[in-house]
XYZ file of C-alpha atoms in Angstrom:
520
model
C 78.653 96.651 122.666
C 75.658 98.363 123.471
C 75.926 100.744 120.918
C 76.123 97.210 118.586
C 73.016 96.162 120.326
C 70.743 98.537 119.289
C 71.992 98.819 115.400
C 71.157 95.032 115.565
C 67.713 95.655 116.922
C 67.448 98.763 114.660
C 68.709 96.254 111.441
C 66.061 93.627 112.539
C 63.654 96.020 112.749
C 64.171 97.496 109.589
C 63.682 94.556 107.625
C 60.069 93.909 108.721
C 59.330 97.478 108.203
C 60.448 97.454 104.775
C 59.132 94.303 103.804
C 55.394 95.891 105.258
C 56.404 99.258 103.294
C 56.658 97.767 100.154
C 53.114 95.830 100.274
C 51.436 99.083 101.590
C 53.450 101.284 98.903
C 52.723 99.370 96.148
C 49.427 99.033 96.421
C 48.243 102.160 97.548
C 45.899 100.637 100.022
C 45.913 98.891 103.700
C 44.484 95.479 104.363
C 41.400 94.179 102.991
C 38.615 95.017 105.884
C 35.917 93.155 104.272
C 37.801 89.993 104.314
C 36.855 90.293 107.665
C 32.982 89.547 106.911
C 33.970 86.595 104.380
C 33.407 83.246 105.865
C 36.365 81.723 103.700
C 38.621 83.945 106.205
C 37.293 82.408 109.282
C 37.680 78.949 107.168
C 40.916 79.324 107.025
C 41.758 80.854 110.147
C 39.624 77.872 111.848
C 42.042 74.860 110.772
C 45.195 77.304 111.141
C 43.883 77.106 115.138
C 42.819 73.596 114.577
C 45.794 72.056 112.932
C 48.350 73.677 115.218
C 46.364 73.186 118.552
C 46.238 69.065 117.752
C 49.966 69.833 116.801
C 51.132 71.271 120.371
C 48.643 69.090 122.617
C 49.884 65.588 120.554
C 52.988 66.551 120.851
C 53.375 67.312 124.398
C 51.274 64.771 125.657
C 53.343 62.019 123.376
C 56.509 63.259 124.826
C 55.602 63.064 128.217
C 55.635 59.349 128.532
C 59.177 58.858 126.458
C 60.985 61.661 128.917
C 59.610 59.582 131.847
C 61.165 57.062 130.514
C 64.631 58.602 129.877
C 64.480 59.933 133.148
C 63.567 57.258 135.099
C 65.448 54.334 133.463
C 68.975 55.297 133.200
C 69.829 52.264 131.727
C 68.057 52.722 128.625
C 70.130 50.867 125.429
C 71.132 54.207 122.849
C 70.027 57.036 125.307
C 72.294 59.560 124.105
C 71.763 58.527 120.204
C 67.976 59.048 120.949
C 68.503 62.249 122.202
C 70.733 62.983 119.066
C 68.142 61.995 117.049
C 65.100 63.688 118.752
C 67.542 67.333 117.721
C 68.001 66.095 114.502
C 64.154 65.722 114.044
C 63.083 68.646 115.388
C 65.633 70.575 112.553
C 65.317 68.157 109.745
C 64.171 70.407 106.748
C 60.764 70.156 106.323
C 61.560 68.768 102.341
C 63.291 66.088 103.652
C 60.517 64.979 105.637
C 58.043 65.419 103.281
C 59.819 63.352 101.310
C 60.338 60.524 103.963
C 56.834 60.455 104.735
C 55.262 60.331 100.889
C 57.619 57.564 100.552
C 56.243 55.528 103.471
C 52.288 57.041 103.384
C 51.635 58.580 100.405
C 49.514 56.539 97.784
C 51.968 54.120 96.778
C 54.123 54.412 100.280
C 55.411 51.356 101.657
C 52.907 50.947 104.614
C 50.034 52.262 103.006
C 48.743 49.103 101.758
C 48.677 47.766 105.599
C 46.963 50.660 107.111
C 44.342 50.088 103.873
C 43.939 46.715 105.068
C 44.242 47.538 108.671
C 41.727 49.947 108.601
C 39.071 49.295 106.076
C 39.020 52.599 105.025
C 40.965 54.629 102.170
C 43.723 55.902 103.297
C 44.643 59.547 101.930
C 48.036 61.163 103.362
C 47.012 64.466 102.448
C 44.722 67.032 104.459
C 44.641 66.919 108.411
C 46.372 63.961 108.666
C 49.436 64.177 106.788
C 50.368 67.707 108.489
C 49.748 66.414 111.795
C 51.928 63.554 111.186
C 54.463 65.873 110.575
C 53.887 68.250 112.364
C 54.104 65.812 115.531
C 57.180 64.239 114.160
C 58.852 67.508 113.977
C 58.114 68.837 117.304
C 57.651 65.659 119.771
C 60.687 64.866 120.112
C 61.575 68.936 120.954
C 59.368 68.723 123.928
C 60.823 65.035 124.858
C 64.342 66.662 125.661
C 62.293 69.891 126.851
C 60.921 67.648 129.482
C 63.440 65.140 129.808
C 65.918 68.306 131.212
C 62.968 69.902 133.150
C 62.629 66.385 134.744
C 66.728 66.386 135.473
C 66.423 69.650 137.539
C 64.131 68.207 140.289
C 66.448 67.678 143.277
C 67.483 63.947 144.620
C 66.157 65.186 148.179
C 62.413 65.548 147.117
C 62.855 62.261 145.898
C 64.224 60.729 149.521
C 61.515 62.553 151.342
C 59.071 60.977 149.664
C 60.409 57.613 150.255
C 60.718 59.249 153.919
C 57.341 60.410 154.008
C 55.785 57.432 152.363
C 54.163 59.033 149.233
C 52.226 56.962 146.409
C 53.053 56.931 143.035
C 50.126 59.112 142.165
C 51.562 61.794 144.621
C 54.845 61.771 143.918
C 53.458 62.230 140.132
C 50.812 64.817 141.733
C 53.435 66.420 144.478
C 56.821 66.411 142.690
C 56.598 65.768 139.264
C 53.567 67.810 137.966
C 54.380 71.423 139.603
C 57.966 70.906 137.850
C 56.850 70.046 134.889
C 53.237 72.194 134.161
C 55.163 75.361 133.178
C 57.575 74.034 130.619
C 54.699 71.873 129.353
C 52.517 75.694 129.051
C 55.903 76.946 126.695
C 56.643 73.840 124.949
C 52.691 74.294 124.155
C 52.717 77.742 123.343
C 56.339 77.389 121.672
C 55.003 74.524 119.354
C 51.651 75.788 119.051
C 53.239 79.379 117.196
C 55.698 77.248 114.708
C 52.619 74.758 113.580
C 50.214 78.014 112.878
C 53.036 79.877 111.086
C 54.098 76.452 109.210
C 54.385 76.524 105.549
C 56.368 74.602 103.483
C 54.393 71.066 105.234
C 50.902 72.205 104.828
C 51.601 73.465 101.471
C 53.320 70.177 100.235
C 50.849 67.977 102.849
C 47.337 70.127 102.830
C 45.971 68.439 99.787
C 43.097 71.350 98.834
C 41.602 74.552 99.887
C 39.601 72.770 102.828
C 43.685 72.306 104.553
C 44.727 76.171 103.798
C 46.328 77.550 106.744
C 46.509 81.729 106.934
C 50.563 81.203 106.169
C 49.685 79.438 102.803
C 46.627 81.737 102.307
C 48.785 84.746 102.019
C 51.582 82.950 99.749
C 48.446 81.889 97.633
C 47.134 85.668 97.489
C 50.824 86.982 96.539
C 51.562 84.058 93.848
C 48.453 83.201 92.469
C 45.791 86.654 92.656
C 48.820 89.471 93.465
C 45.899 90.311 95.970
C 48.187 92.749 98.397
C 45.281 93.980 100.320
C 44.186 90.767 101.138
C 47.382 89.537 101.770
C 48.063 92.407 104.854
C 44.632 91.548 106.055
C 46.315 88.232 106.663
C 49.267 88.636 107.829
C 48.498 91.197 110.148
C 45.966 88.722 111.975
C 48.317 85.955 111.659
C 51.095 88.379 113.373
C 48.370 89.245 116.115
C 47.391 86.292 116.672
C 50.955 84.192 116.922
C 53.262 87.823 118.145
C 50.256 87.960 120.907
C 50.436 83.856 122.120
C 54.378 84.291 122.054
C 54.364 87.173 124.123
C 52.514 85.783 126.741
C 54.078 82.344 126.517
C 57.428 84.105 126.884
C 56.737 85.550 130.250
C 56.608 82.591 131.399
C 60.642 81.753 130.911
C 62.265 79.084 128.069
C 62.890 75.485 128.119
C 66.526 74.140 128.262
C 66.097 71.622 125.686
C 69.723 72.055 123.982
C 71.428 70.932 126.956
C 73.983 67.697 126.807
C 72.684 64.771 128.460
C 75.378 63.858 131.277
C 74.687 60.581 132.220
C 74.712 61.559 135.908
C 73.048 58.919 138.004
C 71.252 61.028 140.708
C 68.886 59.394 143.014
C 65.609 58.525 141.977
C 62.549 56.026 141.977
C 62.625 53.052 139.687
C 59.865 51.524 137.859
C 59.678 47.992 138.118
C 57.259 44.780 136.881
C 54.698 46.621 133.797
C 55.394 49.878 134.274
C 59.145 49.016 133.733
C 58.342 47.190 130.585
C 55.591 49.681 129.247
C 58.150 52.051 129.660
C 60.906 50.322 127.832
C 58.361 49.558 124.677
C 56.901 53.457 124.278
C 60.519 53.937 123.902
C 61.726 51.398 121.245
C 58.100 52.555 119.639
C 59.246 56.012 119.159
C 62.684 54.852 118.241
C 61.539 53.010 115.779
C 58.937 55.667 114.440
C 61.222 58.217 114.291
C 63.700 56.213 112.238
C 61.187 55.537 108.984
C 61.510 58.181 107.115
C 64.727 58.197 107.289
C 64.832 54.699 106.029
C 62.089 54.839 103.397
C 64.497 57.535 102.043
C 67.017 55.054 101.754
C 64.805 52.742 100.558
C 63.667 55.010 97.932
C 67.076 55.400 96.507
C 67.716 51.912 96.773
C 65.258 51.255 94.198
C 65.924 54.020 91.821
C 68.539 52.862 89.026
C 72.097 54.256 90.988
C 73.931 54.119 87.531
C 71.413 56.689 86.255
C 71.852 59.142 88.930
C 73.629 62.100 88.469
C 75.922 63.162 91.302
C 77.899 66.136 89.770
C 74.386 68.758 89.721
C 74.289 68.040 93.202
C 77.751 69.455 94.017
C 77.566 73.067 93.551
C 74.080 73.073 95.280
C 75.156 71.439 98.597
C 78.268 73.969 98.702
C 75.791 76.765 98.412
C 73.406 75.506 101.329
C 76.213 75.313 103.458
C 77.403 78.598 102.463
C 74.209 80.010 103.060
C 73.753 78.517 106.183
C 77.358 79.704 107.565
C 76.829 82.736 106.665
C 73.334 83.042 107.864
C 74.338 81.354 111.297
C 77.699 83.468 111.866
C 76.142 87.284 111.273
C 72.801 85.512 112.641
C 74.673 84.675 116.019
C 76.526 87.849 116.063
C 73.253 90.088 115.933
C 71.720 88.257 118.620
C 74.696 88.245 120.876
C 75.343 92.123 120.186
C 70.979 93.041 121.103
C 71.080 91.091 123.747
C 73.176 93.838 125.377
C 70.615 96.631 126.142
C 67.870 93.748 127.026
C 70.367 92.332 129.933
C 70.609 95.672 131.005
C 67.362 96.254 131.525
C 67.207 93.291 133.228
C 70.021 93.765 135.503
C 67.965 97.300 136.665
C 64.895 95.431 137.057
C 62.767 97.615 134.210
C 60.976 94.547 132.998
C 58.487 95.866 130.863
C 61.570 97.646 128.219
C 63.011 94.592 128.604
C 60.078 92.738 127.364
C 59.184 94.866 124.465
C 62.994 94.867 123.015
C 62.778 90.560 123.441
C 59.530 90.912 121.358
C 61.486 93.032 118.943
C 64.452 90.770 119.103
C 62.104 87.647 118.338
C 59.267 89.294 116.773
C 60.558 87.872 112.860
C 59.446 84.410 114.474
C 56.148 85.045 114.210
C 55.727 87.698 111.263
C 55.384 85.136 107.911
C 58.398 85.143 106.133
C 56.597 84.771 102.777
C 55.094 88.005 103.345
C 58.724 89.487 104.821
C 59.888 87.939 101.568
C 57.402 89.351 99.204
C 57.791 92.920 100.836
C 61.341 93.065 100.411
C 61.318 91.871 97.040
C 58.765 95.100 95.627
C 60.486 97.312 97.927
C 64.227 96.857 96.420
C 62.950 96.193 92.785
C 62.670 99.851 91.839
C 66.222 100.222 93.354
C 68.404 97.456 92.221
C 68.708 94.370 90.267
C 66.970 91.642 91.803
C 67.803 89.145 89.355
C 72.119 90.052 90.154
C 71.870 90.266 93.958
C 68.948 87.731 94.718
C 71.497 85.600 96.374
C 72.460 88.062 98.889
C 68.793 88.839 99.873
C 68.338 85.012 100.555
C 71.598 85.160 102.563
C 70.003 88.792 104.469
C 66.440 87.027 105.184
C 67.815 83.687 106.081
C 69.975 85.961 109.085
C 66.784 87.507 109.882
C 64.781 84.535 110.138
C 67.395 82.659 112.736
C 68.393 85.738 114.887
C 64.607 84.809 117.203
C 66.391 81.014 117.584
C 69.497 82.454 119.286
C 68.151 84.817 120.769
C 65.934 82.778 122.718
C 68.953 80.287 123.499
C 71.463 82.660 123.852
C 69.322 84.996 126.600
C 69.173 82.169 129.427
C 72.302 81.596 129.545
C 73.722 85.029 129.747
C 70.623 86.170 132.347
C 72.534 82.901 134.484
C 75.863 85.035 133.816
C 74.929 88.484 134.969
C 73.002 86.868 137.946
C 76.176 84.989 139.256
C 78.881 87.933 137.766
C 77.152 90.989 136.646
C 77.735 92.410 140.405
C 81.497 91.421 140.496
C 82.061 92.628 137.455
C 80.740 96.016 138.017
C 82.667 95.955 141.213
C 85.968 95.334 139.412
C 84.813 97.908 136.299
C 85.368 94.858 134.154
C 84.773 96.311 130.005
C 84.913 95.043 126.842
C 87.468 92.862 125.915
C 88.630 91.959 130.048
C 84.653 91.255 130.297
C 84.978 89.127 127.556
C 87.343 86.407 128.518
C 85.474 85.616 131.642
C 81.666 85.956 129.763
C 82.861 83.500 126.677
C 83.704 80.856 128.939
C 80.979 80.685 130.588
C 78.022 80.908 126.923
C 80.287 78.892 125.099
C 79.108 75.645 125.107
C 75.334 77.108 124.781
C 76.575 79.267 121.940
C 78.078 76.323 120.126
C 74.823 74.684 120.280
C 72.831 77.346 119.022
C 75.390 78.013 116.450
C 74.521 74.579 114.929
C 71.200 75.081 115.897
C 70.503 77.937 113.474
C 73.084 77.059 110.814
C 70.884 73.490 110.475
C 67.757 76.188 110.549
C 68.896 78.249 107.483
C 69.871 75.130 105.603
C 66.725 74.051 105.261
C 64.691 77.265 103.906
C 62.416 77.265 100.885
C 60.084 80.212 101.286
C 62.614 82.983 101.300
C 64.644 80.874 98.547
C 61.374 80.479 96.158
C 61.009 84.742 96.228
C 64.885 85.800 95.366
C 66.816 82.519 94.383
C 67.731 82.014 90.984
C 68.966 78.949 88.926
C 72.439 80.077 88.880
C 72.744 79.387 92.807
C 70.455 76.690 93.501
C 70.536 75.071 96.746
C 69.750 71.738 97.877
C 66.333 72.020 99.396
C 64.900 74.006 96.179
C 66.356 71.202 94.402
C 64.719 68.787 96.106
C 60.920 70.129 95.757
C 62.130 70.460 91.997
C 62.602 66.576 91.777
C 59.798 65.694 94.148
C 57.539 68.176 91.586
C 58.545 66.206 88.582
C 58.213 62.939 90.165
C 61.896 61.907 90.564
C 61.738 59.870 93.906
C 64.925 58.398 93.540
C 66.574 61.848 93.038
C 64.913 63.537 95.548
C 65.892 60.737 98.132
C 69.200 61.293 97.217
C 69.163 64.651 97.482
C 67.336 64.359 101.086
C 69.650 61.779 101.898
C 72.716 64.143 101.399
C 71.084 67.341 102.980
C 70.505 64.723 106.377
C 73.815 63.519 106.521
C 75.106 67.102 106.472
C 72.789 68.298 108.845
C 73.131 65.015 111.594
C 77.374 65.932 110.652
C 76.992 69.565 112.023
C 75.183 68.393 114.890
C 76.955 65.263 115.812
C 80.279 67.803 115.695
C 78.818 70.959 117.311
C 77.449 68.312 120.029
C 80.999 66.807 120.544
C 82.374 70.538 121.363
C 79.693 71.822 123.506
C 79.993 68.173 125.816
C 83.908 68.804 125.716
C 83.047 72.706 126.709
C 80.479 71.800 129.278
């Protein structure tokens, strides 16, 4: 196993190395230094701060108020289909968002016309506020079950010595609840603040001009448009500084358990009564009903297309190819992460905490290196050696793996840290090995690895970037297909084709979540 571990670190790796290889070996040169001096760098690296800062503080600070409320009102009307959704919103496929939201905001969206007349103003989805929108309905509901489970692990007994000890409202908030909640707020920040910098796919469809280019869309822009490698490295090394050196620090600070069933346990607590009760109960049915548009201005949007007219067969072949992609991408995925998390746990169990944070950096570091750029590199490092065009398919299956290994990793490493804590002794003790060390670890990860399993497999589903580098017509897959309609203005296709790649997604969740609460 360990030997396993450290091929899959050495396979990881390898991939980011040869993706940089091939940008520095084909153009003879290393980043662009001058870019350095060029104001339209610091442009662009001003809203890439700017966009994902609003990002990670809206988010956070929106969830706060809606886990409150979960927490503290156990009687809440569709808890656990809220929490189904908030998952299912935090891995929709950025496409089918996109598409969702143009529907409902863009120029001729449905509620346009009454934030027009609401406001006075123009209103213009595109720019700052159509990737914030996104952005925050993406990754608010992630920190509202971050918090929400942070908020389960404070015990009953702090709660009856308050009562005992007479305590406000403002200090139980101020005594109880803010020391348990300030560090998972700092990672859910941090967390949230290094997918919104590295975002592509929404601030390319969303940004509307070169005033809303982030450093992520900057380098795809230099690699399409100019095949300007130099300043492409330039780039991405500052956005792999900048977003590797923010997740390293945030990660020392420990993960969120945001994956975790809800179990309806009714532990003792305060409860909110008179207007704090029914505040409460409306932020809720607010987000509920916020989170649910999209969704149903994609229906909406397929209502009105003509359903005779719609071709169902072309979507067949792509929607078995996504979900072949994903599977694959998910199993070998989980199985790398599992397999490197070997020599990390060991140099946890010995206490060497510095090796064990520089192999979790390598473990995770392909979350924050741009996958355009790992894309690119890849691409003009294996065209001299074999045919592209023939084995595309299995580079987007390779670099989808690579891309979701950082997702289970991160899931995968609490859990099994838990494990050696309570076992690791014992089973040194008893010379446990292999296989006999097996049937008591699986146990014990499986319900976590069944969530991450769906986790990731929803993940890969959804990719475009690596997909718009090696895919080809021949295996088309559903979210390529859908920025194809959406590019040639086919609304009621592209709804369709949204509609299907949601269904499948909420279906892998809904079942993965049904095992893991069986498991738990």
């Amino acid at each position: 196993m360990k030997i396993a571990g450290w091929v899959s670190l050495a396979l990881t790796v390898l991939t980011t190395v040869f993706a940089f290889q091939g940008l520095i070996g084909f153009s003879n040169q290393g980043p662009d230094w001058a870019l350095l001096s060029d104001h339209y760098f610091y442009g662009i690296l001003a809203f890439s701060v700017k966009q994902a800062l609003l990002s990670a503080v809206c988010s956070v600070v929106l969830a706060w108020p809606i886990a409150r409320a979960l927490y503290y009102i156990p009687g809440l009307p569709a808890r656990r289909g809220f929490l189904a959704l908030c998952l299912l919103c935090f891995v929709m496929p950025s496409l089918v968002l996109i598409t969702g939201l143009v529907a409902l905001l863009g120029r001729s969206g449905l509620l346009s016309p009454l934030i027009i007349s609401a406001t006075g103003h123009e209103w213009n989805l595109y720019g700052l506020n159509g990737i914030l929108i996104a952005h925050i309905y993406l990754n608010m509901p992630f920190a509202v079950r971050g918090l929400y489970q942070q908020l389960k692990s404070i015990p009953d007994s702090s709660w009856k010595l308050s009562v005992q000890l007479k305590l406000s409202r403002w200090q139980r908030l101020r005594i109880i609840e803010w020391p348990s909640l300030r560090g998972t707020m700092l990672v859910l920040f941090g967390f949230i603040f290094v997918l919104c910098f590295n975002s592509f796919a929404t601030v390319l469809a969303l940004g509307g001009g070169p005033q809303s280019t982030t450093l992520e869309v900057a380098i795809y822009q230099a690699l399409k448009y100019d095949f300007n490698i130099p300043e492409a490295l330039m780039l991405a090394w500052v956005q792999l500084l900048i977003a590797g050196g923010l997740f390293l620090m945030v990660s020392r600070f420990g993960s969120t358990g945001w994956l975790s069933v809800d179990t309806g346990s009714h532990e003792w607590k305060p409860r909110p009564v008179g207007w704090r009760l029914r505040l409460m109960k409306c932020g809720y049915y607010l987000v509920w009903g916020i989170l649910l548009l999209p969704i149903l201005a994609l229906l909406l949007g397929f209502a009105e297309g003509d359903q005779l007219r719609l071709e169902w067969l072309p979507l067949i072949k792509p929607t078995l190819t996504t979900l072949a992609l994903g599977v694959i991408a998910a199993s070998v995925g989980m199985a790398l992460a599992y397999s490197m998390l070997s020599p990390i746990r060991q140099f946890n169990a010995s206490g060497l905490s510095r090796k064990r944070l520089v192999l979790e950096w390598l473990a995770t570091h392909a979350l924050v290196a741009p996958a355009m750029v790992i894309s690119v590199g890849m691409f003009i490092f294996w065209l001299p050696i074999i045919d592209i065009d023939q084995w595309g398919i299995v580079f987007v299956a390779i670099l989808n793996t690579a891309m979701v290994v950082p997702f289970a990793v991160q899931k995968l490493k609490p859990r099994l840290y838990q494990f050696d804590a309570q076992y690791g002794a014992l089973a040194r003790s008893l010379k446990l090995k292999g296989w006999s060390l097996w049937k008591i670890e699986w146990p014990f990860v499986r319900s976590v690895f069944l969530s991450s399993y769906a986790l990731v497999l929803v993940l890969s589903m959804g990719d475009v970037a690596i997909f718009s580098i090696f895919g080809t017509q021949e295996w088309t897959t559903l979210p390529w297909l859908i920025y194809g309609y959406a590019g040639t203005y086919r609304i009621a296709e592209a709804s369709m084709a949204s509609l299907i790649l949601l269904a499948l997604c909420a279906l892998i969740l809904w079942l993965f979540e049904k095992a893991q609460s069986k498991h738990a």
